[in-house]
Coordinates of C-alpha atoms in Angstrom, one line a residue:
M1 CA 14.2 51.2 -84.1
K2 CA 12.8 48.1 -83.0
P3 CA 9.4 48.8 -83.9
L4 CA 10.4 49.2 -87.4
F5 CA 11.4 45.5 -87.5
D6 CA 8.3 44.5 -86.3
F7 CA 6.3 46.4 -89.0
L8 CA 8.8 44.7 -91.5
A9 CA 7.9 41.5 -90.0
L10 CA 4.0 42.2 -90.6
A11 CA 4.6 43.2 -94.1
R12 CA 6.5 40.1 -94.7
E13 CA 3.6 38.1 -93.8
D14 CA 1.2 39.8 -96.2
L15 CA 3.7 38.8 -99.2
E16 CA 2.7 36.3 -101.6
A17 CA 5.1 33.3 -100.6
N18 CA 6.0 31.8 -104.1
F19 CA 7.0 35.2 -105.6
W20 CA 9.1 36.1 -102.8
S21 CA 11.0 32.9 -102.5
F22 CA 11.5 33.1 -106.4
L23 CA 12.7 36.8 -105.9
T24 CA 15.1 36.1 -103.0
E25 CA 16.4 32.9 -104.3
T26 CA 16.7 33.7 -107.8
F27 CA 18.7 36.7 -107.5
S28 CA 20.3 35.5 -104.4
L29 CA 19.3 38.6 -102.2
E30 CA 21.2 39.6 -99.1
E31 CA 19.1 40.3 -95.8
E32 CA 19.7 44.1 -96.2
E33 CA 18.5 44.0 -99.8
K34 CA 15.5 42.1 -99.0
L35 CA 14.9 44.9 -96.1
A36 CA 15.4 47.6 -98.8
L37 CA 12.5 46.0 -100.8
L38 CA 10.2 45.3 -97.8
L39 CA 10.7 49.2 -96.4
P40 CA 8.6 50.5 -99.3
F41 CA 6.6 47.6 -99.5
A42 CA 5.5 48.1 -95.7
L43 CA 4.9 51.8 -96.2
E44 CA 2.6 51.3 -99.5
S45 CA 0.5 48.6 -97.5
G46 CA -0.1 50.7 -94.5
K47 CA 2.0 48.4 -91.7
L48 CA 4.5 51.3 -91.2
S49 CA 4.0 54.9 -91.3
S50 CA 6.8 57.0 -92.2
P51 CA 9.0 58.5 -89.4
A52 CA 9.5 61.5 -91.6
E53 CA 7.3 64.0 -93.8
S54 CA 7.8 62.4 -96.9
P55 CA 5.4 59.3 -97.4
W56 CA 8.1 57.5 -99.3
A57 CA 10.9 55.2 -98.4
T58 CA 14.7 56.6 -98.7
P59 CA 18.2 55.0 -98.1
R60 CA 18.5 57.4 -95.1
M61 CA 15.3 55.6 -93.6
L62 CA 17.2 52.3 -94.2
A63 CA 20.3 53.3 -92.8
Q64 CA 18.8 54.4 -89.5
L65 CA 16.9 51.1 -89.3
L66 CA 20.0 48.9 -90.0
G67 CA 23.0 51.3 -88.7
L68 CA 24.3 51.0 -92.2
S69 CA 27.5 53.1 -92.9
Y70 CA 27.2 55.4 -95.7
T71 CA 29.8 53.0 -97.8
R72 CA 27.3 50.2 -97.4
L73 CA 24.2 52.4 -98.3
R74 CA 26.0 53.6 -101.5
E75 CA 26.9 49.8 -102.4
L76 CA 23.3 49.0 -101.9
Y77 CA 21.8 51.7 -103.9
H78 CA 24.4 51.8 -106.8
P79 CA 23.3 51.7 -110.3
R80 CA 25.0 48.2 -110.6
G81 CA 23.8 47.2 -107.4
K82 CA 21.1 44.4 -107.4
L83 CA 18.1 46.6 -106.2
R84 CA 18.9 49.1 -109.3
R85 CA 20.4 46.4 -111.8
F86 CA 17.2 44.4 -111.4
R87 CA 14.9 47.1 -111.5
F88 CA 13.5 46.3 -108.1
I89 CA 13.1 49.7 -107.2
R90 CA 12.8 53.0 -108.8
F91 CA 13.9 56.4 -107.7
L92 CA 11.0 59.3 -108.1
E93 CA 12.3 61.5 -110.9
A94 CA 11.0 65.0 -109.1
F95 CA 13.7 64.3 -106.6
E96 CA 16.6 63.0 -108.8
K97 CA 18.7 66.2 -107.7
Y98 CA 18.5 65.3 -103.9
P99 CA 21.6 63.6 -102.4
L100 CA 21.4 59.8 -102.9
I101 CA 20.6 59.3 -99.4
D102 CA 17.4 61.2 -99.4
R103 CA 16.2 60.1 -102.7
P104 CA 12.6 59.1 -102.1
Y105 CA 12.2 55.6 -103.7
R106 CA 9.1 53.0 -104.5
L107 CA 8.3 49.5 -105.9
P108 CA 7.6 49.4 -109.5
E109 CA 3.8 48.6 -110.0
M110 CA 4.5 45.0 -111.7
L111 CA 6.4 44.1 -108.6
L112 CA 4.0 45.3 -106.2
D113 CA 1.1 43.3 -107.7
R114 CA 3.3 40.3 -107.4
L115 CA 4.5 40.8 -103.9
S116 CA 0.8 41.4 -103.0
G117 CA -0.5 38.3 -104.8
L118 CA -2.0 39.7 -107.8
R119 CA -0.8 39.0 -111.6
P120 CA 0.2 42.1 -113.3
V121 CA -1.1 43.7 -116.4
L122 CA 1.5 44.0 -118.9
E123 CA 0.3 46.3 -121.7
Q124 CA 3.3 46.4 -124.1
V125 CA 3.5 42.6 -124.4
E126 CA 1.8 40.5 -127.2
E127 CA 1.4 37.0 -126.7
L128 CA 2.7 34.6 -129.3
S129 CA 1.0 31.2 -129.7
P130 CA 2.6 28.0 -131.2
A131 CA 1.4 27.2 -134.8
P132 CA -1.6 24.7 -135.0
N133 CA 0.0 22.2 -137.0
G134 CA 3.3 20.2 -136.3
N135 CA 5.2 21.3 -139.6
M136 CA 8.3 23.2 -139.1
G137 CA 10.5 24.9 -142.1
P138 CA 14.1 24.6 -141.8
L139 CA 14.7 28.0 -139.4
A140 CA 12.2 26.5 -137.0
C141 CA 14.1 23.1 -136.9
Q142 CA 17.5 25.2 -136.2
I143 CA 15.7 27.2 -133.4
V144 CA 14.3 24.1 -131.6
S145 CA 17.7 22.1 -132.0
L146 CA 19.4 24.9 -130.4
A147 CA 17.0 25.4 -127.7
R148 CA 17.3 21.7 -126.9
R149 CA 21.0 21.7 -126.7
C150 CA 20.6 24.8 -124.3
R151 CA 18.5 23.0 -122.1
E152 CA 20.8 19.8 -122.0
E153 CA 23.6 22.0 -120.9
E154 CA 22.0 24.1 -118.6
R155 CA 22.7 27.2 -120.1
P156 CA 20.3 30.3 -120.9
F157 CA 18.8 30.4 -124.5
L158 CA 19.8 33.4 -126.2
L159 CA 19.4 34.0 -129.7
E160 CA 19.6 36.6 -132.0
L161 CA 17.4 36.2 -135.6
I162 CA 18.7 38.5 -138.4
G163 CA 16.4 39.4 -140.9
E164 CA 12.6 40.3 -141.5
R165 CA 10.6 40.6 -138.3
E166 CA 7.5 38.7 -139.6
A167 CA 9.4 36.1 -141.4
A168 CA 11.3 35.5 -137.9
L169 CA 7.9 35.2 -136.0
L170 CA 6.6 32.8 -138.3
A171 CA 9.5 30.3 -137.6
L172 CA 9.1 31.0 -133.8
E173 CA 5.4 30.1 -133.9
E174 CA 6.4 27.0 -135.7
A175 CA 8.9 26.2 -133.0
L176 CA 7.1 27.3 -129.9
G177 CA 5.3 23.9 -129.8
E178 CA 8.3 21.9 -129.6
I179 CA 10.1 24.3 -127.2
G180 CA 7.4 23.9 -124.9
L181 CA 7.3 27.7 -123.6
P182 CA 4.9 30.2 -123.8
A183 CA 6.1 33.4 -125.2
W184 CA 5.9 37.1 -125.3
T185 CA 7.1 39.4 -127.7
V186 CA 7.9 43.2 -127.1
S187 CA 8.6 45.9 -129.7
L188 CA 11.8 47.2 -128.3
P189 CA 11.7 51.0 -129.3
A190 CA 8.0 50.9 -127.5
V191 CA 9.3 50.5 -124.0
D192 CA 12.0 52.1 -121.5
D193 CA 14.7 50.4 -119.7
D194 CA 12.7 50.2 -116.6
T195 CA 9.6 48.7 -118.1
L196 CA 11.8 45.9 -120.4
G197 CA 13.5 44.9 -116.8
E198 CA 10.1 44.5 -115.2
I199 CA 8.7 42.4 -118.4
L200 CA 12.0 40.4 -118.3
R201 CA 11.6 39.7 -114.3
E202 CA 8.2 38.6 -114.8
A203 CA 9.1 36.6 -117.7
L204 CA 11.9 34.7 -115.4
F205 CA 8.9 34.2 -112.8
E206 CA 6.3 32.7 -115.3
G207 CA 8.9 30.6 -117.4
R208 CA 8.4 32.5 -120.6
L209 CA 10.5 32.9 -123.7
V210 CA 10.6 37.0 -124.6
V211 CA 11.1 37.8 -128.1
L212 CA 12.1 41.4 -128.7
T213 CA 11.5 42.8 -132.0
E214 CA 13.0 46.0 -134.1
A215 CA 16.2 45.5 -132.0
R216 CA 19.0 47.9 -133.1
A217 CA 22.7 47.8 -131.6
R218 CA 22.5 51.4 -130.9
A219 CA 19.5 51.5 -128.5
L220 CA 19.9 47.9 -127.1
P221 CA 20.2 48.3 -123.3
Q222 CA 22.7 45.6 -123.2
A223 CA 23.7 45.2 -119.7
L224 CA 19.9 45.0 -118.8
I225 CA 19.6 42.1 -121.4
K226 CA 22.4 40.3 -120.3
D227 CA 21.5 40.4 -116.4
L228 CA 17.7 39.2 -116.9
G229 CA 17.7 37.5 -120.1
F230 CA 17.2 33.8 -119.5
Y231 CA 14.9 32.7 -122.5
L232 CA 15.3 35.5 -124.9
V233 CA 15.4 35.9 -128.7
L234 CA 16.2 39.4 -130.4
I235 CA 14.7 40.0 -133.8
A236 CA 16.8 42.4 -135.7
Y237 CA 17.9 43.4 -139.4
K238 CA 21.7 43.3 -138.8
P239 CA 23.8 41.3 -136.6
L240 CA 23.7 42.6 -133.0
G241 CA 27.1 40.8 -131.5
L242 CA 25.1 40.5 -128.2
F243 CA 24.8 36.7 -128.2
D244 CA 27.0 33.7 -129.4
N245 CA 23.8 32.0 -131.3
R246 CA 22.8 33.7 -134.4
L247 CA 20.7 32.5 -137.2
L248 CA 19.7 34.4 -140.5
V249 CA 16.2 34.6 -141.5
P250 CA 15.6 34.0 -145.2
H251 CA 12.6 35.4 -147.1
P252 CA 10.2 32.8 -147.1
P253 CA 9.2 31.1 -150.6
A254 CA 5.8 32.3 -152.2
S255 CA 4.3 28.5 -151.7
Y256 CA 5.1 28.7 -147.9
L257 CA 3.7 31.9 -147.6
A258 CA 0.5 30.5 -149.6
D259 CA 0.0 27.7 -147.5
V260 CA 0.4 30.1 -144.2
F261 CA -2.4 32.0 -145.7
K262 CA -4.4 29.4 -146.4
G263 CA -4.0 27.8 -143.1
C264 CA -5.3 31.1 -141.6
G265 CA -8.7 30.9 -143.5
L266 CA -7.4 33.5 -146.4
A267 CA -7.9 32.7 -150.1
E268 CA -5.5 35.6 -151.2
S269 CA -1.7 35.2 -150.3
W270 CA 1.0 38.0 -150.6
P271 CA 4.5 38.1 -151.4
L272 CA 5.7 39.5 -148.0
P273 CA 5.8 37.3 -144.9
F274 CA 2.8 37.8 -142.0
S275 CA 3.0 35.8 -138.9
R276 CA -0.1 34.1 -138.1
R277 CA -0.7 36.3 -135.4
A278 CA -1.0 39.1 -137.5
L279 CA -3.1 37.2 -140.1
K280 CA -5.6 36.4 -137.4
S281 CA -5.7 40.2 -136.4
L282 CA -6.4 40.9 -140.0
I283 CA -9.2 38.4 -139.9
R284 CA -10.7 40.0 -136.6
T285 CA -10.9 43.5 -138.3
N286 CA -12.1 42.2 -141.2
L287 CA -9.9 44.3 -143.5
T288 CA -8.1 43.5 -146.7
L289 CA -4.3 43.2 -146.5
Q290 CA -4.0 46.4 -148.3
E291 CA -6.3 48.1 -145.6
F292 CA -4.5 46.6 -142.8
L293 CA -1.1 48.0 -143.9
L294 CA -2.4 51.3 -144.6
E295 CA -4.2 51.6 -141.3
K296 CA -1.1 50.2 -139.6
Y297 CA 1.3 52.9 -141.3
R298 CA -1.2 55.8 -140.7
Q299 CA -1.0 55.2 -136.8
K300 CA 3.0 55.1 -137.0
A301 CA 2.9 58.3 -139.2
A302 CA 2.8 60.8 -136.5
G303 CA 2.2 63.6 -138.6
L304 CA 5.6 63.6 -140.6
A305 CA 4.1 61.7 -143.7
T306 CA 0.8 61.0 -145.6
V307 CA -0.2 57.5 -146.1
R308 CA -2.0 57.3 -149.2
E309 CA -3.6 54.2 -150.9
P310 CA -2.2 54.3 -154.5
R311 CA -5.0 54.5 -157.3
R312 CA -2.5 55.3 -160.3
K313 CA -1.3 52.7 -162.6
L314 CA 1.7 52.3 -164.7
A315 CA -0.6 52.5 -167.5
D316 CA -1.6 55.8 -166.6
L317 CA 1.7 57.0 -167.4
I318 CA 2.8 58.4 -170.6
L319 CA 6.2 58.4 -171.0
P320 CA 9.0 58.2 -173.8
P321 CA 10.1 54.5 -174.2
K322 CA 13.6 54.7 -172.4
E323 CA 12.3 56.0 -169.3
K324 CA 9.0 53.8 -169.4
G325 CA 11.6 50.8 -169.7
L326 CA 13.4 52.3 -166.7
L327 CA 10.6 52.2 -164.4
E328 CA 9.8 48.7 -165.7
H329 CA 13.2 47.7 -164.6
L330 CA 13.1 49.1 -161.1
L331 CA 9.3 47.5 -160.5
L332 CA 11.1 44.2 -161.4
R333 CA 14.0 45.0 -159.0
L334 CA 11.7 46.0 -156.2
K335 CA 9.9 42.4 -156.7
R336 CA 12.9 40.3 -156.7
R337 CA 15.3 42.0 -154.5
H338 CA 14.6 39.6 -151.6
L339 CA 15.6 36.5 -154.1
V340 CA 18.9 38.1 -154.6
W341 CA 19.5 38.9 -150.9
E342 CA 19.1 35.5 -150.1
E343 CA 22.1 34.5 -152.4
P344 CA 25.1 34.7 -149.6
G345 CA 27.8 35.9 -152.2
L346 CA 25.1 38.8 -153.3
A347 CA 24.4 39.7 -149.8
Y348 CA 28.0 40.0 -148.9
L349 CA 28.7 42.1 -152.2
A350 CA 25.6 44.5 -151.1
Y351 CA 26.6 44.5 -147.5
P352 CA 25.5 47.1 -145.6
R353 CA 22.9 47.8 -148.3
Q354 CA 19.6 46.1 -148.2
G355 CA 17.1 48.8 -149.3
I356 CA 16.6 50.4 -152.7
N357 CA 17.3 54.2 -153.2
V358 CA 16.0 55.9 -156.5
L359 CA 16.0 59.4 -157.7
F360 CA 13.3 60.8 -160.0
S361 CA 14.5 64.0 -161.4
G362 CA 12.7 66.3 -164.0
P363 CA 10.6 69.5 -164.2
P364 CA 7.5 70.1 -162.3
G365 CA 4.6 68.2 -163.4
T366 CA 6.4 65.5 -165.7
G367 CA 5.0 62.8 -163.5
K368 CA 7.4 61.9 -160.6
T369 CA 5.2 61.6 -158.0
L370 CA 2.4 59.7 -160.2
A371 CA 5.2 57.2 -161.0
A372 CA 6.0 56.8 -157.4
E373 CA 2.3 56.0 -156.8
A374 CA 2.0 53.7 -159.9
L375 CA 4.9 51.7 -158.7
A376 CA 3.4 51.3 -155.1
E377 CA -0.1 50.2 -156.7
A378 CA 1.7 47.8 -158.6
L379 CA 3.7 46.1 -155.3
G380 CA 0.5 46.7 -153.7
L381 CA 2.1 48.7 -150.9
P382 CA 1.1 51.9 -149.0
L383 CA 2.4 55.3 -150.8
I384 CA 4.3 57.0 -147.8
V385 CA 4.7 60.9 -148.9
V386 CA 7.1 62.5 -146.5
D387 CA 5.8 65.9 -145.2
L388 CA 9.0 67.9 -145.2
A389 CA 7.3 71.0 -143.2
G390 CA 6.5 68.3 -140.5
V391 CA 10.1 66.9 -140.4
A392 CA 12.1 70.1 -140.4
S393 CA 12.7 72.0 -137.2
K394 CA 14.6 74.9 -136.0
W395 CA 15.1 73.1 -132.5
V396 CA 18.6 71.3 -132.9
G397 CA 18.5 67.3 -132.7
E398 CA 14.3 67.3 -133.6
T399 CA 15.2 67.1 -137.3
E400 CA 17.2 64.2 -136.8
K401 CA 14.7 62.8 -134.3
H402 CA 12.0 63.0 -137.1
L403 CA 14.2 61.2 -139.5
R404 CA 14.7 58.2 -137.3
H405 CA 11.2 58.1 -136.7
I406 CA 10.7 58.0 -140.5
F407 CA 13.3 55.4 -141.2
E408 CA 12.8 53.3 -138.3
E409 CA 9.0 53.1 -138.4
L410 CA 8.0 54.1 -142.1
V411 CA 10.7 52.8 -144.2
S412 CA 10.2 48.9 -144.5
P413 CA 9.8 46.0 -147.0
E414 CA 6.0 46.8 -146.6
T415 CA 6.0 50.4 -147.9
L416 CA 7.2 52.6 -150.9
V417 CA 8.5 56.0 -149.2
V418 CA 8.8 59.3 -151.2
F419 CA 10.6 62.3 -150.6
D420 CA 9.0 64.8 -152.5
E421 CA 11.3 68.2 -153.4
A422 CA 14.2 66.1 -151.9
E423 CA 16.7 68.9 -152.2
A424 CA 14.8 70.5 -149.3
L425 CA 16.6 67.8 -147.2
F426 CA 19.2 66.4 -149.3
G427 CA 21.0 69.6 -150.5
R428 CA 24.9 69.9 -150.6
R429 CA 26.9 70.2 -147.4
V430 CA 28.6 73.9 -147.1
E431 CA 31.4 75.0 -145.2
S432 CA 30.9 75.4 -141.6
R433 CA 31.2 79.3 -140.8
Q434 CA 28.5 79.5 -138.1
A435 CA 26.5 77.0 -136.0
Q436 CA 23.2 76.9 -138.7
D437 CA 25.6 75.5 -141.2
R438 CA 27.4 72.7 -138.5
Y439 CA 23.8 71.2 -137.7
A440 CA 22.6 71.4 -141.5
N441 CA 25.6 69.7 -142.4
M442 CA 25.2 67.0 -139.4
E443 CA 21.6 66.4 -140.9
I444 CA 22.9 65.6 -144.2
S445 CA 25.5 63.3 -142.6
Y446 CA 22.7 61.6 -141.0
L447 CA 20.8 61.0 -143.8
L448 CA 23.5 59.8 -145.9
Q449 CA 23.9 57.0 -143.3
R450 CA 20.4 56.0 -143.1
L451 CA 20.4 55.7 -146.8
E452 CA 22.8 52.9 -146.3
D453 CA 21.1 50.7 -143.5
H454 CA 17.5 50.6 -144.0
R455 CA 15.5 47.7 -145.8
G456 CA 12.8 49.3 -147.6
S457 CA 12.2 51.2 -150.7
V458 CA 12.9 55.0 -151.0
I459 CA 12.3 57.3 -153.8
L460 CA 13.6 61.0 -154.0
T461 CA 12.0 63.4 -156.2
T462 CA 13.8 66.6 -157.4
N463 CA 12.9 69.6 -159.6
F464 CA 16.7 70.7 -159.4
E465 CA 19.3 67.7 -159.4
P466 CA 22.4 69.8 -159.3
A467 CA 21.3 71.1 -155.6
L468 CA 21.6 67.4 -154.3
D469 CA 24.8 66.5 -152.5
E470 CA 27.0 64.3 -154.5
A471 CA 27.2 61.8 -151.9
F472 CA 23.7 61.0 -152.2
L473 CA 24.3 60.2 -155.9
R474 CA 26.8 57.4 -154.9
R475 CA 24.1 55.8 -152.7
L476 CA 21.4 55.6 -155.4
D477 CA 20.6 52.6 -157.5
L478 CA 18.8 54.2 -159.9
I479 CA 18.2 57.9 -161.6
I480 CA 15.3 58.2 -163.8
R481 CA 15.3 61.7 -165.4
F482 CA 11.7 62.7 -166.4
P483 CA 12.0 64.9 -169.7
F484 CA 9.6 67.9 -170.1
P485 CA 7.0 66.2 -173.1
D486 CA 7.6 67.0 -176.6
E487 CA 4.9 67.6 -179.1
E488 CA 4.1 63.9 -179.8
T489 CA 3.9 63.0 -175.9
R490 CA 1.7 66.2 -175.0
A491 CA -0.5 65.1 -177.9
K492 CA -1.0 61.8 -176.0
L493 CA -1.5 63.6 -172.8
W494 CA -4.3 65.8 -174.1
R495 CA -6.1 62.8 -175.4
R496 CA -5.4 61.0 -172.2
F497 CA -7.2 63.6 -170.3
L498 CA -9.8 65.0 -172.3
A499 CA -11.1 61.2 -172.4
C500 CA -12.0 61.4 -168.7
L501 CA -14.4 64.2 -169.6
P502 CA -18.1 63.4 -170.1
E503 CA -18.3 65.3 -173.4
T504 CA -16.3 67.1 -175.7
R505 CA -16.9 69.3 -178.9
G506 CA -14.8 70.9 -181.9
L507 CA -11.2 70.0 -179.9
E508 CA -8.1 69.9 -181.9
V509 CA -6.0 67.9 -180.1
S510 CA -2.7 68.3 -182.5
R511 CA -3.2 72.1 -182.4
L512 CA -3.3 72.2 -178.6
A513 CA -0.2 70.1 -178.4
R514 CA 1.7 71.9 -180.9
Q515 CA 1.0 75.5 -179.5
H516 CA 0.9 74.9 -175.9
H517 CA 4.5 73.9 -174.7
L518 CA 2.8 72.4 -170.9
S519 CA 3.7 69.5 -168.8
G520 CA 1.4 67.0 -167.9
G521 CA 0.5 68.4 -164.6
Q522 CA -0.2 71.7 -166.5
I523 CA -2.4 69.6 -169.1
R524 CA -4.3 68.3 -166.0
N525 CA -5.1 71.2 -164.4
V526 CA -6.2 73.1 -168.1
V527 CA -8.6 70.2 -168.4
L528 CA -10.2 70.2 -164.9
T529 CA -10.4 73.9 -165.0
A530 CA -12.3 73.6 -168.4
A531 CA -14.7 71.2 -166.8
H532 CA -15.5 73.4 -164.0
L533 CA -16.2 76.2 -166.6
A534 CA -18.4 74.1 -168.7
G535 CA -20.4 73.3 -165.5
G536 CA -21.5 69.7 -166.3
G537 CA -21.8 70.5 -170.2
P538 CA -19.7 69.7 -173.1
V539 CA -16.1 71.1 -173.0
G540 CA -15.0 73.0 -176.3
P541 CA -12.6 75.5 -177.6
R542 CA -13.7 78.5 -175.5
E543 CA -13.6 76.5 -172.3
I544 CA -10.3 75.3 -173.0
E545 CA -8.9 78.6 -174.2
E546 CA -10.1 80.2 -171.1
A547 CA -8.6 77.3 -168.9
L548 CA -5.1 77.7 -170.7
A549 CA -5.3 81.5 -170.3
L550 CA -5.7 81.1 -166.3
E551 CA -2.7 78.6 -166.5
M552 CA -0.9 80.9 -168.4
A553 CA -1.4 83.6 -165.9
K554 CA -0.8 81.4 -163.2
L555 CA 2.7 80.5 -164.8
G556 CA 3.3 84.1 -165.4
A557 CA 2.9 85.0 -162.0
M558 CA 5.2 82.3 -161.0
W559 CA 8.2 83.6 -163.0
E560 CA 7.2 87.1 -161.9
G561 CA 8.0 85.9 -158.3
K562 CA 11.2 84.0 -159.4

């Protein structure tokens, strides 16, 4: 075995001395653990030829080299041993069914780069730079005070920031200059545990603060964070209970946000917080804020939803005064919700709810989806319409996976999300007589849970309200029932749609409204069909009557089908 020791000695000569010293001293590696790391490095660097057919290091190879017992070998390569606990090695997945002693392993790419004297490329991290001026808000002052206290007491700086991601990043940007640490941000859902371990280890070596965003208690690798977190901030919507230090992130006031936008060279402000880094990215892309949000959520949609730029306005809606008043109340509530949740007493009263859930109910064509679009336009937010065909899956667990993606990636304070024909997903639970019923009930229960803990705005639309599970109705903040239009409302709808035509002749709107009991969507279809029949000429009674006959034939076919 002596030649193997010689090869390992040669491999040790090629190591980057500073990083090797950091690694062995920071993590207090024993000699056998060092050799377990040197073995795959010697094979990778060509200093050692494998005595076996496989080119990879194995625990058996180390045991033969050092004469280790099986008990000691298990201790070295145990999941809670330092080699695996600190993500120093990775077993090859293709051999995971092999006995531990024969499972090939290698060093992660980042670790190999560092040991070779190279700076690894970290694609999953983003640099977070200090704010250019020295002004700090109250939250930034609290962060700086905590960081100084941790430094004086020589203990890790570990903090949970509870609130909106961009608002938390704004405060961190202001605090970084005083804290004196470079910082990375990492989206926690975008990295696996091994990659996160490498990032945290790399941050330890460089003396960086790591900010983990979109942290959620159920998916949090707690052991890994406790092992490798030293300068670490978690941003989450709800308390995680992982660190003792926890600060609430208030919604920034409009005047503060206007100053941030102005400081980044933007004239228009926005009621929602954006970090300075996000605003600089926006400037580089030369997009408006609305275009920036549309592009951001189109990339996240993953084929499960359609992201639309809202064009309809509330003025385009023709509704009875009662329903119009409810929509205006809903708009006011959507605009002011962050003001309510900033009050501790009201936030406690609403807990755990922070999102808004609304049901639009009514016959087809009465303006439910149009109203949702008008609300999105008034708020300046993207309209996201969930594609139920893309969400529902026959495979067990896939539907919940798609719904999790929608609620975690698309439902946010920056969007308005619509579940059209909601009864397809939010139907009543049934008695479990077969496996299919049980899984359907599980999906409904999962939706009930997600409606409780999101922070965005969700609108459900339905043509058949009795089909919805009663538990969903309890979780709704508002129900707006869109009535079938009466004669007066139909006359207004005819006038509104006919006014969009270049030219009309001889049309009696009052007669059309009186004789034809159509919804707003159907009247719109008739006007569009008549315009096609006119071929660019004026639309008269003949074109309208023909278009009406086609619409009625379509309705007749639908009723026959039913």
